[in-house]
Coordinates of C-alpha atoms in Angstrom, one line a residue:
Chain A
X1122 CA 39.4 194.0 184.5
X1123 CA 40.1 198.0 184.6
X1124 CA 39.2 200.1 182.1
X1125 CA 40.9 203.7 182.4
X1126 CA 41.4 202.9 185.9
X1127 CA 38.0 201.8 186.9
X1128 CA 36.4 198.4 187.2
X1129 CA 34.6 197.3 184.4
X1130 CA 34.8 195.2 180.9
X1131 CA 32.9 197.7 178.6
X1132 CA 34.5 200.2 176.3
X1133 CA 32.8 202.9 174.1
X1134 CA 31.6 202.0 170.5
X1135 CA 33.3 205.4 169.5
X1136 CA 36.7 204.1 170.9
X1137 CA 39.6 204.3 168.0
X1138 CA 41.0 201.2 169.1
X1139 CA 38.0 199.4 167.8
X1140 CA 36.6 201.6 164.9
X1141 CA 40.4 201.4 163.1
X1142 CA 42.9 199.4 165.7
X1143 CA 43.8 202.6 166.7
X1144 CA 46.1 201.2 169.3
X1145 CA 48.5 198.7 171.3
X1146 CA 49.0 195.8 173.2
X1147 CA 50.8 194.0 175.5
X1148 CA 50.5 190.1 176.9
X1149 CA 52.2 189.1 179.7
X1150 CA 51.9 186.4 182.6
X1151 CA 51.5 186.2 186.2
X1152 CA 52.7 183.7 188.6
X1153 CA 52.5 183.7 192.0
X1154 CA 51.6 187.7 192.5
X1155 CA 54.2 188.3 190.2
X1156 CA 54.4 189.7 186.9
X1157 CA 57.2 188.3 184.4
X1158 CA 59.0 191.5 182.7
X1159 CA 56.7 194.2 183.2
X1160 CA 59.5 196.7 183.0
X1161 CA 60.0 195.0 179.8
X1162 CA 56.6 195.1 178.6
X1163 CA 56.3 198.7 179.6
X1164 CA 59.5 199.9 177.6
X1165 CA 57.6 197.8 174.8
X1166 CA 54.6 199.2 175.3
X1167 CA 55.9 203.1 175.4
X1168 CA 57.9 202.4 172.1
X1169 CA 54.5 201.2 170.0
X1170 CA 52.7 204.1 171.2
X1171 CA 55.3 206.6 170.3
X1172 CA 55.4 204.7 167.4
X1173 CA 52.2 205.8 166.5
X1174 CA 52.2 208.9 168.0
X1175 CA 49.9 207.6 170.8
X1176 CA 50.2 208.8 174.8
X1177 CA 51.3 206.7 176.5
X1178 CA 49.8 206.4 179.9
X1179 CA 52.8 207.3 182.8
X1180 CA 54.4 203.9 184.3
X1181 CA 53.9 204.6 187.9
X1182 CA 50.2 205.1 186.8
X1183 CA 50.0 201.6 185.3
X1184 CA 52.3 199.5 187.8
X1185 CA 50.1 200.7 190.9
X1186 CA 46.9 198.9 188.7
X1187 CA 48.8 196.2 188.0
X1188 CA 49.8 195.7 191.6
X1189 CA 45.9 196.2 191.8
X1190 CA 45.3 193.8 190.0
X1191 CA 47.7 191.3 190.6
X1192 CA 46.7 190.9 194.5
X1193 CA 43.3 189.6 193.2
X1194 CA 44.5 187.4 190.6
X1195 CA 48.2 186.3 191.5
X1196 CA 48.3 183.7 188.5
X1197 CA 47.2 184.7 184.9
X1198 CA 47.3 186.2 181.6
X1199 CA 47.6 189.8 181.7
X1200 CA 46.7 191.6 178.7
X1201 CA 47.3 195.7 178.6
X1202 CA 45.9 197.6 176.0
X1203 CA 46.4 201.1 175.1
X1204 CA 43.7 202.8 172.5
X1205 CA 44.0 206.5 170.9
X1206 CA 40.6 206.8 172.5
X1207 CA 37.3 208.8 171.3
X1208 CA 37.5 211.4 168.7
X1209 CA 35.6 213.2 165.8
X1210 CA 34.2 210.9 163.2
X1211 CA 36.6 210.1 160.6
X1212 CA 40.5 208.4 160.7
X1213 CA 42.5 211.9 161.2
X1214 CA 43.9 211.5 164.8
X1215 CA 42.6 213.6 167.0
X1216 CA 45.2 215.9 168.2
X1217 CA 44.2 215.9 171.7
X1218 CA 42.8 212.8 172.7
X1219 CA 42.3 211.4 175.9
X1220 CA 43.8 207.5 175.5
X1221 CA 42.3 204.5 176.7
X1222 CA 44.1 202.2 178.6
X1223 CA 42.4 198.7 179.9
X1224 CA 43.7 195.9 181.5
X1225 CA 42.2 192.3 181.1
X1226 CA 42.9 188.8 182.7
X1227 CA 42.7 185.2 181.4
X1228 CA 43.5 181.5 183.2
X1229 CA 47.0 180.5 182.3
X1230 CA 47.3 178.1 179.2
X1231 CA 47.3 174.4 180.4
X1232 CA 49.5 172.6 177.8
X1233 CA 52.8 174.3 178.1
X1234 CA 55.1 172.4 180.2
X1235 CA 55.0 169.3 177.7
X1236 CA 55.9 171.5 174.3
X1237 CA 58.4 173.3 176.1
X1238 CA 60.8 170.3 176.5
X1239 CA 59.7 167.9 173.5
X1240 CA 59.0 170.3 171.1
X1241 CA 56.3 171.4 169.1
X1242 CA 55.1 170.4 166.0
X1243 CA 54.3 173.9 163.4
X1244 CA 53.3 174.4 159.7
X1245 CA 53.5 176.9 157.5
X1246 CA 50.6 179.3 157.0
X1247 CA 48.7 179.8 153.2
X1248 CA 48.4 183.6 153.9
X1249 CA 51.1 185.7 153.0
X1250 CA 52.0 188.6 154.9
X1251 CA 51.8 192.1 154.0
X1252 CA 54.4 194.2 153.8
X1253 CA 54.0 197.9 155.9
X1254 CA 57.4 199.9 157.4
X1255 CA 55.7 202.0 159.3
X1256 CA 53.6 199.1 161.1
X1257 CA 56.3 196.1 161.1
X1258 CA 57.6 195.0 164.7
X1259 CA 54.4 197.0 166.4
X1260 CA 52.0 194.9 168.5
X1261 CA 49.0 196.7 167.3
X1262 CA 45.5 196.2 167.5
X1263 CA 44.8 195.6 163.5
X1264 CA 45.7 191.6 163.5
X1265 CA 43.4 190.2 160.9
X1266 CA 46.6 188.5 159.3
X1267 CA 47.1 186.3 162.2
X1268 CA 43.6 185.6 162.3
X1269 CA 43.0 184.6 159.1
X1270 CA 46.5 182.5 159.2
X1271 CA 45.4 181.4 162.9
X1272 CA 42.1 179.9 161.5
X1273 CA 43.9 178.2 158.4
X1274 CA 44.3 175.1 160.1
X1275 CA 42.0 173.3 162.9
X1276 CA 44.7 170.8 163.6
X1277 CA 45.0 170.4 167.6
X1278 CA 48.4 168.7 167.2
X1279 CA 49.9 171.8 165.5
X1280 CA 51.1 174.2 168.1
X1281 CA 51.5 177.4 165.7
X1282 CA 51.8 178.3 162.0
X1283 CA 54.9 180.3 160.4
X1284 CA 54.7 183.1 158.9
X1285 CA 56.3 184.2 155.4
X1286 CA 55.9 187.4 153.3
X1287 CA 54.9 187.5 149.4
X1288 CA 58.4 187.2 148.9
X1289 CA 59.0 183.7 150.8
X1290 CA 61.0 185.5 153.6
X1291 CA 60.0 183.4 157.2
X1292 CA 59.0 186.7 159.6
X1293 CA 58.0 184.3 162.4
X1294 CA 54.7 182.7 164.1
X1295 CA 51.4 183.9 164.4
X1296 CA 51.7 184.7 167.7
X1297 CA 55.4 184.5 168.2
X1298 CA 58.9 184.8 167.1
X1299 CA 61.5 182.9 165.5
X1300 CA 65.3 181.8 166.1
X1301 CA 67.3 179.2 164.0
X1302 CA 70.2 178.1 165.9
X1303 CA 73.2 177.3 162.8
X1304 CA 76.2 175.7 163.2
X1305 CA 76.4 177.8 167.2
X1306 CA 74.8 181.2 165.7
X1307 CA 71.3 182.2 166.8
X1308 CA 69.6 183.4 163.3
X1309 CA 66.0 185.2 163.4
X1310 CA 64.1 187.7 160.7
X1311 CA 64.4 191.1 160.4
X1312 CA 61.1 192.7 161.2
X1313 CA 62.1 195.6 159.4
X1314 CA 59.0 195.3 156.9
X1315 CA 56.3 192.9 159.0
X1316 CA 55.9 190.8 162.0
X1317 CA 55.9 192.0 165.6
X1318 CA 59.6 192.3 167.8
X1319 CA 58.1 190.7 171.2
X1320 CA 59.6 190.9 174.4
X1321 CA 60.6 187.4 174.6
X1322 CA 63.0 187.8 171.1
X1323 CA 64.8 191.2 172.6
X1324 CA 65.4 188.6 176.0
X1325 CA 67.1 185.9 173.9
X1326 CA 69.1 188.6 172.0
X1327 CA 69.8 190.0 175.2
X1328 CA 71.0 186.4 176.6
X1329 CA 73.2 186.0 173.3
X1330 CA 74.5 189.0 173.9
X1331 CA 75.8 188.1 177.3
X1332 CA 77.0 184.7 176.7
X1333 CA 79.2 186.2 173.0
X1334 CA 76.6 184.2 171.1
X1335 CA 76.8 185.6 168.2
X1336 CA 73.0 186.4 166.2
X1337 CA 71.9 187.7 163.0
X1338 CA 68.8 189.4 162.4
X1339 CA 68.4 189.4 158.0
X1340 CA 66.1 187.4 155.9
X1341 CA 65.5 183.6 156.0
X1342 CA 64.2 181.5 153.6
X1343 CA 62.0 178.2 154.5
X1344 CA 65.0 176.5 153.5
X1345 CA 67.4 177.3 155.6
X1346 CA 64.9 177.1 158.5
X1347 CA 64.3 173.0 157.5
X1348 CA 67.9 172.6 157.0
X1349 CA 68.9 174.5 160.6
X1350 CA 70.6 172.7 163.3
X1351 CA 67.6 173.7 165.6
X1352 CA 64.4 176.1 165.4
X1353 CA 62.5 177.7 168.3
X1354 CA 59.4 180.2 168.6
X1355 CA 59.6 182.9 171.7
X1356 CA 56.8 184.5 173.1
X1357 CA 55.7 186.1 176.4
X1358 CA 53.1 183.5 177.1
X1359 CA 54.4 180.3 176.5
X1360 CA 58.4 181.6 176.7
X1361 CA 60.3 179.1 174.7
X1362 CA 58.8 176.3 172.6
X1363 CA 61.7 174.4 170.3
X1364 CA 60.3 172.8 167.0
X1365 CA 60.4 169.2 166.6
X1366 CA 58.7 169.0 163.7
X1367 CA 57.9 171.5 160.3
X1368 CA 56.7 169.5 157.3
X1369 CA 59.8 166.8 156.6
X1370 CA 61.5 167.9 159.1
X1371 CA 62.1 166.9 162.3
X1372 CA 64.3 167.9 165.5
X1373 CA 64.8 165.3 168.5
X1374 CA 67.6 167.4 170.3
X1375 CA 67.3 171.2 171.3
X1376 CA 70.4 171.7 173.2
X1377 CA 70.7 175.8 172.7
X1378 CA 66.9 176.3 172.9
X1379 CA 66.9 174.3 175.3
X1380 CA 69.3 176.0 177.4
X1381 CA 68.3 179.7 176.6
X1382 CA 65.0 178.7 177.6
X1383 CA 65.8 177.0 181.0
X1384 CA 67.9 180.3 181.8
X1385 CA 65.2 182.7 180.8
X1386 CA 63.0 180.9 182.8
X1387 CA 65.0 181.4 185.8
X1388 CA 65.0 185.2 185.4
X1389 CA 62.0 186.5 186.1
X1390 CA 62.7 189.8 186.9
Chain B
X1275 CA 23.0 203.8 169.1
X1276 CA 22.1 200.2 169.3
X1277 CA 24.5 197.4 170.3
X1278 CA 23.2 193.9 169.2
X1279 CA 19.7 195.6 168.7
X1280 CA 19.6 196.9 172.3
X1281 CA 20.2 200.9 173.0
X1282 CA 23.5 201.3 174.8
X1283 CA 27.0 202.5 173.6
X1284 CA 29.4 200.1 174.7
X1285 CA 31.0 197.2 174.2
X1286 CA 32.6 194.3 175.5
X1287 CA 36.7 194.7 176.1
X1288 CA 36.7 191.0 174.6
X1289 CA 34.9 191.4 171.9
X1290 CA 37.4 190.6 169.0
X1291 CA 36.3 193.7 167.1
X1292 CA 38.7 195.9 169.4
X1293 CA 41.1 193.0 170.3
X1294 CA 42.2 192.5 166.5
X1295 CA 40.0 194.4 164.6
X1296 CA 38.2 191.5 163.8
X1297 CA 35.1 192.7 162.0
X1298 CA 33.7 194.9 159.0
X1299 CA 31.8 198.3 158.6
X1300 CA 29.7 200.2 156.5
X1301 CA 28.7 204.1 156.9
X1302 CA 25.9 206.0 154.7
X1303 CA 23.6 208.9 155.1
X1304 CA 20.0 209.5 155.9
X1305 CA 18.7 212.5 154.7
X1306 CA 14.7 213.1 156.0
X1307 CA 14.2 209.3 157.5
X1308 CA 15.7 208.0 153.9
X1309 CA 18.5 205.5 154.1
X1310 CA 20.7 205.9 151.0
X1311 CA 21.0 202.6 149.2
X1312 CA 20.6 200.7 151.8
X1313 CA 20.0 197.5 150.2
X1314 CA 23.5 198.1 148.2
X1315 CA 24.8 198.3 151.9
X1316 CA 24.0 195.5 153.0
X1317 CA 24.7 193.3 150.0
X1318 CA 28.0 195.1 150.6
X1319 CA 28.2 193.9 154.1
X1320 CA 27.4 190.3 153.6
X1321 CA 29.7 190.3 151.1
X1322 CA 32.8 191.2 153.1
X1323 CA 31.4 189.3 156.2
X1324 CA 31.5 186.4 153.8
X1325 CA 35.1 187.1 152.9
X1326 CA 36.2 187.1 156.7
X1327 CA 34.1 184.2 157.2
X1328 CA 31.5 185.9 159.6
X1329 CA 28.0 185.3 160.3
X1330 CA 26.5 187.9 158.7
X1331 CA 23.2 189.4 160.7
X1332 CA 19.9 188.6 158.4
X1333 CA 18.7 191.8 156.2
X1334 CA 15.3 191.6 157.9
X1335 CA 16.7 191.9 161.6
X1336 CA 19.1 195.2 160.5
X1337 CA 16.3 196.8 158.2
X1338 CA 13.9 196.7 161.3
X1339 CA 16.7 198.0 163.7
X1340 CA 17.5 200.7 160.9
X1341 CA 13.8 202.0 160.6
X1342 CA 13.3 202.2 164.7
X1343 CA 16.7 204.4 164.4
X1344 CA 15.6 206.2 161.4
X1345 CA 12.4 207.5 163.4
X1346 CA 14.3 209.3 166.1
X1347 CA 17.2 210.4 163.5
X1348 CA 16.0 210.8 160.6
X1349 CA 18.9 213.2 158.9
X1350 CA 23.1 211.8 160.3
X1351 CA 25.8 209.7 159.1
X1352 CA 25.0 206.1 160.4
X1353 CA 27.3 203.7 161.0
X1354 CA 26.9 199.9 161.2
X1355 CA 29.5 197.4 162.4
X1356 CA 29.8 193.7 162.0
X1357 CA 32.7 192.0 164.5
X1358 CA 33.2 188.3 165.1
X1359 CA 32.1 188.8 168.8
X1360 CA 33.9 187.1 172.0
X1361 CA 35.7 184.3 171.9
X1362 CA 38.1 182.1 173.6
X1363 CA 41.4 184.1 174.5
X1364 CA 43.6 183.8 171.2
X1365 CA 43.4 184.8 167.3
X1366 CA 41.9 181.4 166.3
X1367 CA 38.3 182.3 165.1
X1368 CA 36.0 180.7 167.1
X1369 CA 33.9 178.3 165.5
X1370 CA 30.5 179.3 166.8
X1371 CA 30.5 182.7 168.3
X1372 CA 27.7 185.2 168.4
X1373 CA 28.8 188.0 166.1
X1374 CA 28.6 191.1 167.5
X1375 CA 26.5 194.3 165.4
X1376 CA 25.8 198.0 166.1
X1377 CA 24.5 201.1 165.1
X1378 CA 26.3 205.0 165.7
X1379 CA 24.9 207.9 164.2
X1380 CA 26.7 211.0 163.6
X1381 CA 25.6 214.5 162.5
X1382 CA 25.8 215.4 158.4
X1383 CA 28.9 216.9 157.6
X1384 CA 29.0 220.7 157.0
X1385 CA 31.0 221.2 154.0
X1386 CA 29.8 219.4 151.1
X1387 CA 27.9 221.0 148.5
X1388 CA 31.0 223.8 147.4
X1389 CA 33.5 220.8 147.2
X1390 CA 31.3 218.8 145.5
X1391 CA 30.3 221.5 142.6
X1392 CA 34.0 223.7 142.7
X1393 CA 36.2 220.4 143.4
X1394 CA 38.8 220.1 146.1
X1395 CA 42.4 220.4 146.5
X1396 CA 44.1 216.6 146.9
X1397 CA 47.8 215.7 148.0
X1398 CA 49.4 212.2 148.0
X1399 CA 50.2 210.7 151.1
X1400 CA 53.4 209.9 152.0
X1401 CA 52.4 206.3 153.2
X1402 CA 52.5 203.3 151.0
X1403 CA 49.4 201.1 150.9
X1404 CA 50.7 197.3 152.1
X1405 CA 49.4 194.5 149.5
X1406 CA 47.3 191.5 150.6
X1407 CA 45.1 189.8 148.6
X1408 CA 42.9 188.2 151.5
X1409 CA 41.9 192.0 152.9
X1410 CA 41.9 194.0 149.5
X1411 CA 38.4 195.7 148.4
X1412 CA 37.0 194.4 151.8
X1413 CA 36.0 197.5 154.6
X1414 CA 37.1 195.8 157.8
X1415 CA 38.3 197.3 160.4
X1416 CA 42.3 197.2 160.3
X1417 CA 42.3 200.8 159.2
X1418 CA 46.0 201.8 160.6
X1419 CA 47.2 202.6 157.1
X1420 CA 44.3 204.8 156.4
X1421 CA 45.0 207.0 160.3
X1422 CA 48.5 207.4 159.9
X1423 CA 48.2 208.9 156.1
X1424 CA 45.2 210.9 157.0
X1425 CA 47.4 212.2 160.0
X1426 CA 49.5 213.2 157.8
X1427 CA 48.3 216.5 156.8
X1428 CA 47.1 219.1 158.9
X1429 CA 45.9 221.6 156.0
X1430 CA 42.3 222.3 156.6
X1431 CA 42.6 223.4 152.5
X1432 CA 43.2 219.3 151.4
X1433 CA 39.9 217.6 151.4
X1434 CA 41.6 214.1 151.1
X1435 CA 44.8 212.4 150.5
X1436 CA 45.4 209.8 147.9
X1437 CA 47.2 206.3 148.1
X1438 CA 49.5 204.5 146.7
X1439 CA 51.0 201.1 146.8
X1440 CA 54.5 200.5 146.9
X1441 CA 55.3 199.8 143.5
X1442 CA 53.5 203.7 143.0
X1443 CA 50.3 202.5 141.6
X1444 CA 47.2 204.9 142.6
X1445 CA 44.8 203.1 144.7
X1446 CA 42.2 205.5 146.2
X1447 CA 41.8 208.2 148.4
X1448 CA 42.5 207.3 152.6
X1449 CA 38.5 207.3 152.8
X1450 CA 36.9 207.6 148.8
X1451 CA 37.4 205.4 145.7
X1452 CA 39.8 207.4 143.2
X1453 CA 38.0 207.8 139.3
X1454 CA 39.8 209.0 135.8
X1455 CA 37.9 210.1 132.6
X1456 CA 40.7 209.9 129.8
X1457 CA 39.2 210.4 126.6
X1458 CA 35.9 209.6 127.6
X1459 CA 36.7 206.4 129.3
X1460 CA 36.2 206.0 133.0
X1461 CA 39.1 204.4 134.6
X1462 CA 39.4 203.1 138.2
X1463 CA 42.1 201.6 140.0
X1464 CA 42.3 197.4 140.8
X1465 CA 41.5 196.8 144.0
X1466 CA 42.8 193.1 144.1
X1467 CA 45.7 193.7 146.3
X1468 CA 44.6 196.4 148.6
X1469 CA 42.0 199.2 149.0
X1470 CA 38.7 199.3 149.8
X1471 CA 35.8 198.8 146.9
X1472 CA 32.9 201.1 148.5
X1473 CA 29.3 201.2 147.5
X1474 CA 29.5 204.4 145.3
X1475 CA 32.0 203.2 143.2
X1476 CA 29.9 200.5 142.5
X1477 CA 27.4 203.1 141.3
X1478 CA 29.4 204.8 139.2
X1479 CA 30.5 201.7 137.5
X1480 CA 27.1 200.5 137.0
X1481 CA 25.8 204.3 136.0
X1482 CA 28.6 204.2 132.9
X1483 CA 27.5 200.1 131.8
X1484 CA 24.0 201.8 132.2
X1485 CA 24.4 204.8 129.6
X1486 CA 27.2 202.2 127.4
X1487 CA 30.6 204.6 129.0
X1488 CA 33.3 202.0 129.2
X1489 CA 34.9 201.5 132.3
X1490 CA 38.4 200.2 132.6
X1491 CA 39.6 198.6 136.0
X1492 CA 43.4 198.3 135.8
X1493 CA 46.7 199.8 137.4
X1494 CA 46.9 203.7 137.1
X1495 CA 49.9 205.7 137.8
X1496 CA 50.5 208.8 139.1
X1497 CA 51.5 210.3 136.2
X1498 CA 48.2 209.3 134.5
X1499 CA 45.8 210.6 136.9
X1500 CA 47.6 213.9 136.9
X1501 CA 47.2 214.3 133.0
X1502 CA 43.6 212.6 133.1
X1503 CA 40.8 214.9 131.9
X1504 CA 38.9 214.4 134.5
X1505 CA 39.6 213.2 137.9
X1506 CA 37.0 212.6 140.7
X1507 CA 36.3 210.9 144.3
X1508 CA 33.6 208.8 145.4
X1509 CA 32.5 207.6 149.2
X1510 CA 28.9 207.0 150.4
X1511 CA 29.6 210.1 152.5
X1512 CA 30.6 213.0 150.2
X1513 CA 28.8 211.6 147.6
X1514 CA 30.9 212.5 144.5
X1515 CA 34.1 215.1 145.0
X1516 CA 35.7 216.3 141.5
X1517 CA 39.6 217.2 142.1
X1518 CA 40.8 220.4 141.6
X1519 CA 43.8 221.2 142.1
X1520 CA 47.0 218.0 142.7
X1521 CA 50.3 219.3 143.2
X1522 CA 51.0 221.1 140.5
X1523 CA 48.0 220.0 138.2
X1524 CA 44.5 221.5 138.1
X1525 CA 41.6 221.3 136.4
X1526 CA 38.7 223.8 136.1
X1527 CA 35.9 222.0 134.3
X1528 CA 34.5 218.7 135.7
X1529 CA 31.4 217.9 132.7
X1530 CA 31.3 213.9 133.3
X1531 CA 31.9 214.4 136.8
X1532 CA 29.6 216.5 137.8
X1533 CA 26.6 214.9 135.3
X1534 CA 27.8 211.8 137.5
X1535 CA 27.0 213.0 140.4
X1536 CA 23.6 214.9 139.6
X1537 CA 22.6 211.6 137.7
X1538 CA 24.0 209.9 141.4
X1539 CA 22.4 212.0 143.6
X1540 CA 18.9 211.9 142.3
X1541 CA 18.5 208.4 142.5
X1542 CA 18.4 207.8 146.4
X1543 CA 17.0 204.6 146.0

């Protein structure tokens, strides 16, 4: 745990990032001393803050506290976040703020390896979500969307809800990203208007990309995610989880998620 | 500054308040060791705990920490904050965490009283307010919208900027609750599908059902607050802030307005 460089796990009760989730976030794992994507995750992490006009703390600054970090806890959850920091009372961004940036460490999940190669099972979330330009495709700190849709449902057999807007649009997970593979073309929403664009999704377009997979990134109705040949959530965590089953529907065979996700597995620069 | 009822400043870096904004606020004044409407605030924040499902702290527990703050600042803004505490790692609400609650005080802002008696010059912010039914009227603490509209403007002239939703219907101001006398009829904007419902327009409401003014809460364009005879602000803050002057519109006499806020201002109960 470093906060603004230093040891700790306390942050000030006049910090933006917690008075308005004035800021950003990354999560990220580490295996073996080694961190999957940082310069990924940095690129990611530079384009949210400019995004919201925030500093973003210099890359060789962070990657020497993440090597820090990483030769005391070789195998985790890494979790970056980067905060407009303390200003004068009120919302108006302060126009010379010193940022906070903090890092913090979890225990890797225990229940991946199974859903990675059968599949999960996933429903779709009550809570509609909202529809913001200026916010969609950020990973910023105001989430209460995903929590509220996160604590819909306190079934342990369902892996993650999906995600629609008011208009019935799919966006993705609630802590992840989504692909429909149809008839050999990789489909996933446009986060033009909500969601978040993780790192994972920009690495299966990039794998598309290579292979001449063709992919489209428009609207999808619920439909034509039921009806698809396969579905699959992405995210930095858990990497590639197919769908085996969403209400009706079921999936017994992933073969393209299946495949993207054994060949993103073995690149982890 | 108290955090959960002991003096200190910080706060836990995984305390879901800054991870995801997972919690609600309320800020007032004191004015010589007097709370204003404290027990409104309260009510207030129970209520929109309750709508996030979180445990809200018992009346008796923040009236005593209230009073001991009081003593040693008797005249300040005074914050309050209610977050869903720590958890396990994850948006899923935990189902029995300690909530976490604490106090910042601020000094009284300077520039009141002329704004409140002359009015003050408005604009309308660029930013659209995003809809969602679960979060409307509630003061929680995904406030992203309100920091990038108040950033805005640099103009030390424009006391406050005023929000729309997408489909151009007037909503508030980025920290105030937006008010229109037409023809001797109070008119307020519906805050079922976003904004936040603060304490004084509460006050105001009940003031007008008091002295038999009807109050209409419905959709209000732009076009109808700038030919409105009257158009004011309200925040527990400021108190009550006529407008004077929007875009092109102005307006020189303020009678409801301003008998609103004298009747407003001398009950500090």
């Amino acid at each position: 745990m470093l906060v603004n460089g230093a040891r700790g796990n306390l942050i000030s009760i006049r910090d933006r990032g917690l008075l308005y989730g004035d800021g950003v976030f990354r999560t990220f794992t580490a295996i073996g001393g080694h961190a999957s994507h940082w310069p990924l995750h940095y690129l990611k992490l530079k384009h949210d803050c400019a995004a919201l006009r925030i500093a973003c703390p210099e890359v060789a600054l962070l990657t020497t506290e993440l090597r820090e970090l990483l030769a005391s806890h070789p195998d985790g959850v890494f979790k970056l976040m980067v905060t407009r920091g303390i200003g004068q009372r009120g919302y108006t961004p302060p126009t010379s703020s010193q940022t906070t940036h903090l890092w913090d460490i979890s225990s890797l999940p225990a229940d991946l390896p199974e859903w990675a190669i059968h599949g999960v099972k996933v429903r779709v979330c009550d809570l509609r979500l909202s529809t913001q330009p200026q916010l969609a495709g950020i990973k910023h700190l105001n989430r209460l969307e995903n929590v509220l849709a996160a604590g819909e449902s306190t079934d342990a057999d369902i892996a993650e809800g999906l995600l629609c807007d008011a208009a019935g649009n799919m966006i993705g997970g609630v802590r992840s990203n989504l692909f429909l593979v149809i008839r050999g073309v990789l489909v996933t929403p446009d986060l033009a208007r909500c969601g978040v664009a993780g790192v994972q999704r920009d690495r299966v377009m990039a794998w598309a990309k290579a292979r001449g997979f063709a992919v489209q990134v428009r609207d999808i109705t619920l439909d034509e995610c039921s009806n698809a040949d396969e579905v699959f959530l992405t995210n930095s965590v858990f990497g590639l989880w197919p769908i085996r089953e969403l209400g009706e529907n079921s999936w017994h065979q992933f073969p393209l998620a299946s495949q993207i996700r054994l060949d993103l597995q073995g690149d982890q620069s």
